[in-house]
Amino acid sequence: MIAHIQHRLNYRYSELVTLDPHVLYLHPRKSSMLSVNSISLDIQPLPVQISKNLDPEGNIQNILYFKQPTDYLSIYMEAVVETTEFNPFDFVYFPFESQKLPLQYSPSYQRTLSPYLTQDAISPDINACAQQLAKAVLWDTSAFLSAVNEFIFQNFAYEIREEGAPHSPEITLQNRRGSCRDYAVLFAALCRAMGLATRFVSGYYIGIAPVDVPNQTHHLHAWVEVYLPGGGWRGYDPTQHEVVSGNHIPLAASCLPEEITPVYGTYRGIAISSLETEVKMQRI
């Protein structure tokens, strides 16, 4: 599938401000299943320098440096990417005992995956919910992941929230509502309670959403990847009730959701800021 992406963000300030360095995660994340045919960035006012780097988790970031005061910041990204559709279940768990929960990674994998296994957000309620879901599917790893996807999709009310950090998994579980970011953080916490390494992914969705599901082709999207021995990183999207298989275009992935905000930066001044965003996606 070839997709044409246009993503525009317009920040307005009520007074002149000085922009501190801004970090962008707006470059599609290349992989064996995704290639970037073309990409361009248009930034106004023009930065005095743009540094393109790889962050500690292998994501492409652009750091913008500004000099002159301004009352606006306009960021426009346009890209053409190609994704490969694949069967997300076409793998064999290895070691074979990874088919059952709670999952135990090998010592070397535990060292590598330790940032993605943190238990900080595992409250008693989160743990109890994970245990209940796992018990209902007889502790089967694949069935548990499908059950978590189903649980969030069927029992939570979706809301669009363009700005701000995701809610804690405890709040989302209690309120039974949230944005795609909140769903992803809750999914990750339920998985980590069962010993599954997870990471948060931000990007775009260009599939056909189920009936009564918000159209994510007009918004940034978020989902989760779970590391499965023998299968590697596999994506799950509780908002769309999907296992990632070619309809998702990742921008960045991290163990910490707040580290891969598509645009992050601060300004100095007394102005009030406002933001307008627009995402357009088209299959070509």
Protein backbone atom coordinates (compact mmCIF):
# COMPACT_ATOMS: atom_id res chain seq x y z
CA MET A 1 0.00 0.00 0.00
CA ILE A 2 1.32 3.45 -0.96
CA ALA A 3 0.13 6.39 1.12
CA HIS A 4 0.44 10.15 0.63
CA ILE A 5 0.62 11.96 4.01
CA GLN A 6 0.20 15.69 4.64
CA HIS A 7 0.51 16.89 8.22
CA ARG A 8 0.30 20.57 9.16
CA LEU A 9 0.65 22.19 12.60
CA ASN A 10 0.13 25.92 13.11
CA TYR A 11 1.06 27.52 16.43
CA ARG A 12 -0.04 31.11 17.09
CA TYR A 13 1.19 33.35 19.90
CA SER A 14 -0.62 36.45 21.16
CA GLU A 15 2.70 38.30 21.53
CA LEU A 16 6.19 37.95 20.13
CA VAL A 17 8.04 35.03 21.73
CA THR A 18 11.48 33.45 21.54
CA LEU A 19 11.35 29.82 20.48
CA ASP A 20 13.58 27.37 22.31
CA PRO A 21 14.84 24.32 20.37
CA HIS A 22 11.96 22.15 19.15
CA VAL A 23 12.19 18.38 18.66
CA LEU A 24 10.16 16.79 15.86
CA TYR A 25 9.19 13.14 15.49
CA LEU A 26 7.50 13.50 12.11
CA HIS A 27 9.67 11.23 9.95
CA PRO A 28 8.03 7.84 9.25
CA ARG A 29 9.99 5.04 10.94
CA LYS A 30 11.66 2.89 8.29
CA SER A 31 11.58 -0.88 8.60
CA SER A 32 11.45 -4.07 6.53
CA MET A 33 7.70 -3.42 6.25
CA LEU A 34 7.84 0.32 5.51
CA SER A 35 9.87 2.38 3.06
CA VAL A 36 9.86 6.15 2.63
CA ASN A 37 9.68 7.11 -1.04
CA SER A 38 9.84 10.86 -0.39
CA ILE A 39 9.59 13.30 2.50
CA SER A 40 9.84 17.06 2.93
CA LEU A 41 9.60 19.47 5.83
CA ASP A 42 8.63 23.12 5.55
CA ILE A 43 9.23 25.17 8.72
CA GLN A 44 8.27 28.82 9.08
CA PRO A 45 9.92 30.95 10.34
CA LEU A 46 13.05 29.34 8.97
CA PRO A 47 15.22 27.76 11.67
CA VAL A 48 18.85 28.81 11.77
CA GLN A 49 19.72 25.10 11.94
CA ILE A 50 17.99 21.72 11.67
CA SER A 51 19.80 18.72 13.15
CA LYS A 52 18.64 15.29 11.96
CA ASN A 53 19.51 12.54 14.42
CA LEU A 54 18.70 9.06 15.64
CA ASP A 55 17.52 9.06 19.25
CA PRO A 56 18.50 6.32 21.76
CA GLU A 57 15.67 4.06 20.53
CA GLY A 58 16.42 4.41 16.83
CA ASN A 59 13.76 6.98 15.97
CA ILE A 60 14.49 9.75 13.48
CA GLN A 61 14.27 13.15 15.14
CA ASN A 62 14.75 16.67 13.81
CA ILE A 63 15.85 19.38 16.25
CA LEU A 64 14.98 22.94 15.18
CA TYR A 65 16.96 25.96 16.39
CA PHE A 66 15.54 29.49 16.08
CA LYS A 67 16.98 32.96 16.53
CA GLN A 68 14.48 35.75 15.80
CA PRO A 69 11.33 36.45 17.88
CA THR A 70 8.08 35.39 16.22
CA ASP A 71 4.33 35.29 16.80
CA TYR A 72 3.80 32.03 14.92
CA LEU A 73 5.34 28.64 14.10
CA SER A 74 4.20 26.63 11.08
CA ILE A 75 5.31 23.02 10.52
CA TYR A 76 4.32 21.11 7.39
CA MET A 77 5.38 17.53 6.66
CA GLU A 78 4.60 15.78 3.39
CA ALA A 79 5.62 12.20 2.66
CA VAL A 80 4.93 9.26 0.40
CA VAL A 81 5.46 5.90 2.08
CA GLU A 82 4.93 2.29 1.08
CA THR A 83 3.86 -0.39 3.55
CA THR A 84 3.79 -4.15 3.09
CA GLU A 85 0.74 -6.06 4.25
CA PHE A 86 1.62 -9.19 6.20
CA ASN A 87 0.10 -11.91 8.38
CA PRO A 88 0.82 -10.80 11.99
CA PHE A 89 0.25 -14.34 13.28
CA ASP A 90 2.75 -16.01 10.93
CA PHE A 91 5.43 -16.90 13.48
CA VAL A 92 6.27 -19.60 16.01
CA TYR A 93 6.92 -18.82 19.65
CA PHE A 94 10.50 -19.70 20.53
CA PRO A 95 11.25 -20.78 23.16
CA PHE A 96 8.00 -22.75 22.90
CA GLU A 97 7.05 -22.10 26.53
CA SER A 98 6.58 -18.41 25.61
CA GLN A 99 3.12 -19.45 24.43
CA LYS A 100 2.03 -19.33 28.10
CA LEU A 101 1.88 -16.51 30.64
CA PRO A 102 3.40 -15.03 32.66
CA LEU A 103 6.18 -14.74 30.12
CA GLN A 104 9.82 -15.20 31.10
CA TYR A 105 12.41 -13.81 28.69
CA SER A 106 15.92 -15.23 28.54
CA PRO A 107 18.50 -13.43 30.74
CA SER A 108 20.00 -11.64 27.71
CA TYR A 109 16.56 -10.52 26.49
CA GLN A 110 15.68 -9.33 29.98
CA ARG A 111 18.71 -7.04 29.98
CA THR A 112 17.91 -5.72 26.51
CA LEU A 113 14.18 -5.31 27.13
CA SER A 114 14.35 -4.03 30.72
CA PRO A 115 13.15 -0.45 29.85
CA TYR A 116 10.07 -2.01 28.22
CA LEU A 117 9.27 -4.20 31.22
CA THR A 118 9.06 -1.57 33.97
CA GLN A 119 6.33 -2.17 36.52
CA ASP A 120 5.93 1.46 37.64
CA ALA A 121 2.36 1.78 36.34
CA ILE A 122 1.14 -1.61 37.57
CA SER A 123 -1.35 -0.81 40.33
CA PRO A 124 -3.33 -3.52 42.17
CA ASP A 125 -6.35 -2.80 39.94
CA ILE A 126 -4.29 -3.08 36.75
CA ASN A 127 -2.74 -6.32 37.96
CA ALA A 128 -6.12 -7.78 38.94
CA CYS A 129 -7.59 -6.90 35.53
CA ALA A 130 -4.63 -8.50 33.72
CA GLN A 131 -4.89 -11.62 35.86
CA GLN A 132 -8.62 -11.92 35.14
CA LEU A 133 -8.12 -11.57 31.38
CA ALA A 134 -5.24 -14.07 31.36
CA LYS A 135 -7.14 -16.62 33.46
CA ALA A 136 -10.16 -16.43 31.11
CA VAL A 137 -7.96 -17.54 28.16
CA LEU A 138 -6.07 -20.18 30.17
CA TRP A 139 -2.89 -18.09 30.24
CA ASP A 140 -2.37 -18.36 26.47
CA THR A 141 -0.14 -15.49 25.29
CA SER A 142 -1.74 -14.82 21.89
CA ALA A 143 -5.25 -15.23 23.25
CA PHE A 144 -4.45 -12.83 26.10
CA LEU A 145 -3.31 -10.12 23.66
CA SER A 146 -6.48 -10.54 21.64
CA ALA A 147 -8.53 -10.42 24.84
CA VAL A 148 -6.90 -7.15 25.94
CA ASN A 149 -7.60 -5.66 22.51
CA GLU A 150 -11.23 -6.80 22.74
CA PHE A 151 -11.65 -5.65 26.36
CA ILE A 152 -10.58 -2.06 25.65
CA PHE A 153 -12.40 -1.82 22.32
CA GLN A 154 -15.71 -3.10 23.69
CA ASN A 155 -15.80 -1.47 27.12
CA PHE A 156 -14.28 1.99 26.76
CA ALA A 157 -15.66 5.23 25.26
CA TYR A 158 -13.31 6.91 22.79
CA GLU A 159 -12.47 10.62 22.91
CA ILE A 160 -10.18 12.76 20.75
CA ARG A 161 -7.58 14.79 22.67
CA GLU A 162 -4.92 16.40 20.47
CA GLU A 163 -2.68 17.79 23.21
CA GLY A 164 -1.33 16.71 26.57
CA ALA A 165 0.27 13.61 28.00
CA PRO A 166 -1.65 10.32 28.10
CA HIS A 167 -3.64 9.56 31.22
CA SER A 168 -2.28 6.99 33.62
CA PRO A 169 -3.55 3.45 32.97
CA GLU A 170 -5.28 3.52 36.38
CA ILE A 171 -7.34 6.60 35.42
CA THR A 172 -8.28 5.16 32.03
CA LEU A 173 -9.30 1.85 33.61
CA GLN A 174 -11.44 3.60 36.21
CA ASN A 175 -13.11 6.08 33.84
CA ARG A 176 -13.63 3.57 31.02
CA ARG A 177 -12.84 6.26 28.45
CA GLY A 178 -9.85 7.85 26.77
CA SER A 179 -7.97 8.76 23.61
CA CYS A 180 -5.91 6.37 21.50
CA ARG A 181 -2.87 7.37 23.60
CA ASP A 182 -4.71 6.44 26.79
CA TYR A 183 -5.80 3.11 25.30
CA ALA A 184 -2.22 2.33 24.28
CA VAL A 185 -0.83 3.12 27.74
CA LEU A 186 -3.49 0.95 29.40
CA PHE A 187 -2.81 -1.91 26.95
CA ALA A 188 0.90 -1.68 27.73
CA ALA A 189 0.33 -1.75 31.48
CA LEU A 190 -1.90 -4.83 31.28
CA CYS A 191 0.74 -6.59 29.19
CA ARG A 192 3.61 -5.65 31.49
CA ALA A 193 1.65 -7.07 34.40
CA MET A 194 1.99 -10.41 32.62
CA GLY A 195 5.72 -9.98 31.97
CA LEU A 196 5.33 -8.84 28.34
CA ALA A 197 7.69 -6.13 27.07
CA THR A 198 5.80 -3.30 25.37
CA ARG A 199 6.51 0.01 23.70
CA PHE A 200 4.29 2.94 22.75
CA VAL A 201 4.02 3.86 19.05
CA SER A 202 2.86 7.15 17.53
CA GLY A 203 1.98 7.51 13.87
CA TYR A 204 -0.89 7.34 11.41
CA TYR A 205 -3.67 4.88 10.57
CA ILE A 206 -4.89 4.49 7.01
CA GLY A 207 -7.07 1.40 7.25
CA ILE A 208 -10.85 1.18 7.12
CA ALA A 209 -12.16 1.72 10.65
CA PRO A 210 -14.95 -0.45 12.04
CA VAL A 211 -18.43 1.02 12.29
CA ASP A 212 -18.74 3.64 15.08
CA VAL A 213 -14.95 3.97 15.43
CA PRO A 214 -13.48 7.49 14.92
CA ASN A 215 -11.76 8.07 11.58
CA GLN A 216 -8.09 8.17 12.55
CA THR A 217 -6.99 9.12 9.03
CA HIS A 218 -7.59 12.76 10.08
CA HIS A 219 -5.61 12.58 13.31
CA LEU A 220 -2.36 11.35 14.75
CA HIS A 221 -2.77 7.86 16.12
CA ALA A 222 -1.17 5.68 18.81
CA TRP A 223 -0.92 1.96 19.42
CA VAL A 224 1.29 -0.61 21.16
CA GLU A 225 3.98 -3.08 20.13
CA VAL A 226 4.62 -6.20 22.20
CA TYR A 227 7.88 -8.15 22.01
CA LEU A 228 7.09 -11.84 21.44
CA PRO A 229 9.95 -14.39 21.43
CA GLY A 230 10.09 -15.84 17.94
CA GLY A 231 7.88 -13.06 16.57
CA GLY A 232 9.71 -9.87 17.48
CA TRP A 233 7.79 -6.63 17.91
CA ARG A 234 4.10 -7.13 17.03
CA GLY A 235 1.60 -4.25 16.97
CA TYR A 236 -1.83 -4.13 18.62
CA ASP A 237 -4.36 -1.32 18.18
CA PRO A 238 -7.27 -1.42 20.67
CA THR A 239 -8.80 1.75 19.21
CA GLN A 240 -9.32 0.13 15.79
CA HIS A 241 -9.64 -3.41 17.21
CA GLU A 242 -6.79 -4.54 14.95
CA VAL A 243 -3.53 -6.38 15.01
CA VAL A 244 -1.07 -4.25 13.02
CA SER A 245 -0.61 -5.77 9.57
CA GLY A 246 0.06 -2.98 7.07
CA ASN A 247 -2.49 -0.22 7.79
CA HIS A 248 -0.33 1.62 10.32
CA ILE A 249 2.48 4.08 9.59
CA PRO A 250 4.73 4.56 12.65
CA LEU A 251 6.63 7.76 13.33
CA ALA A 252 8.38 6.72 16.53
CA ALA A 253 8.36 4.03 19.22
CA SER A 254 9.47 4.29 22.84
CA CYS A 255 9.12 2.77 26.29
CA LEU A 256 8.12 6.28 27.43
CA PRO A 257 5.13 7.82 25.58
CA GLU A 258 6.06 11.38 26.54
CA GLU A 259 9.46 11.03 24.82
CA ILE A 260 8.03 10.76 21.28
CA THR A 261 5.55 13.61 21.11
CA PRO A 262 5.45 14.54 17.38
CA VAL A 263 6.37 18.14 18.23
CA TYR A 264 7.94 19.14 21.53
CA GLY A 265 9.34 22.52 22.48
CA THR A 266 8.94 25.57 24.67
CA TYR A 267 8.96 29.32 24.18
CA ARG A 268 9.95 32.31 26.26
CA GLY A 269 7.53 35.20 26.64
CA ILE A 270 4.19 36.17 28.17
CA ALA A 271 2.08 35.17 25.17
CA ILE A 272 -0.85 32.77 25.09
CA SER A 273 -0.46 30.04 22.46
CA SER A 274 -2.99 28.20 20.31
CA LEU A 275 -2.62 25.20 17.99
CA GLU A 276 -4.38 24.12 14.81
CA THR A 277 -3.58 20.75 13.24
CA GLU A 278 -4.56 19.07 10.00
CA VAL A 279 -3.75 15.57 8.78
CA LYS A 280 -4.61 14.37 5.27
CA MET A 281 -3.92 10.83 4.09
CA GLN A 282 -4.64 9.23 0.75
CA ARG A 283 -3.94 5.82 -0.76
CA ILE A 284 -2.28 6.19 -4.16
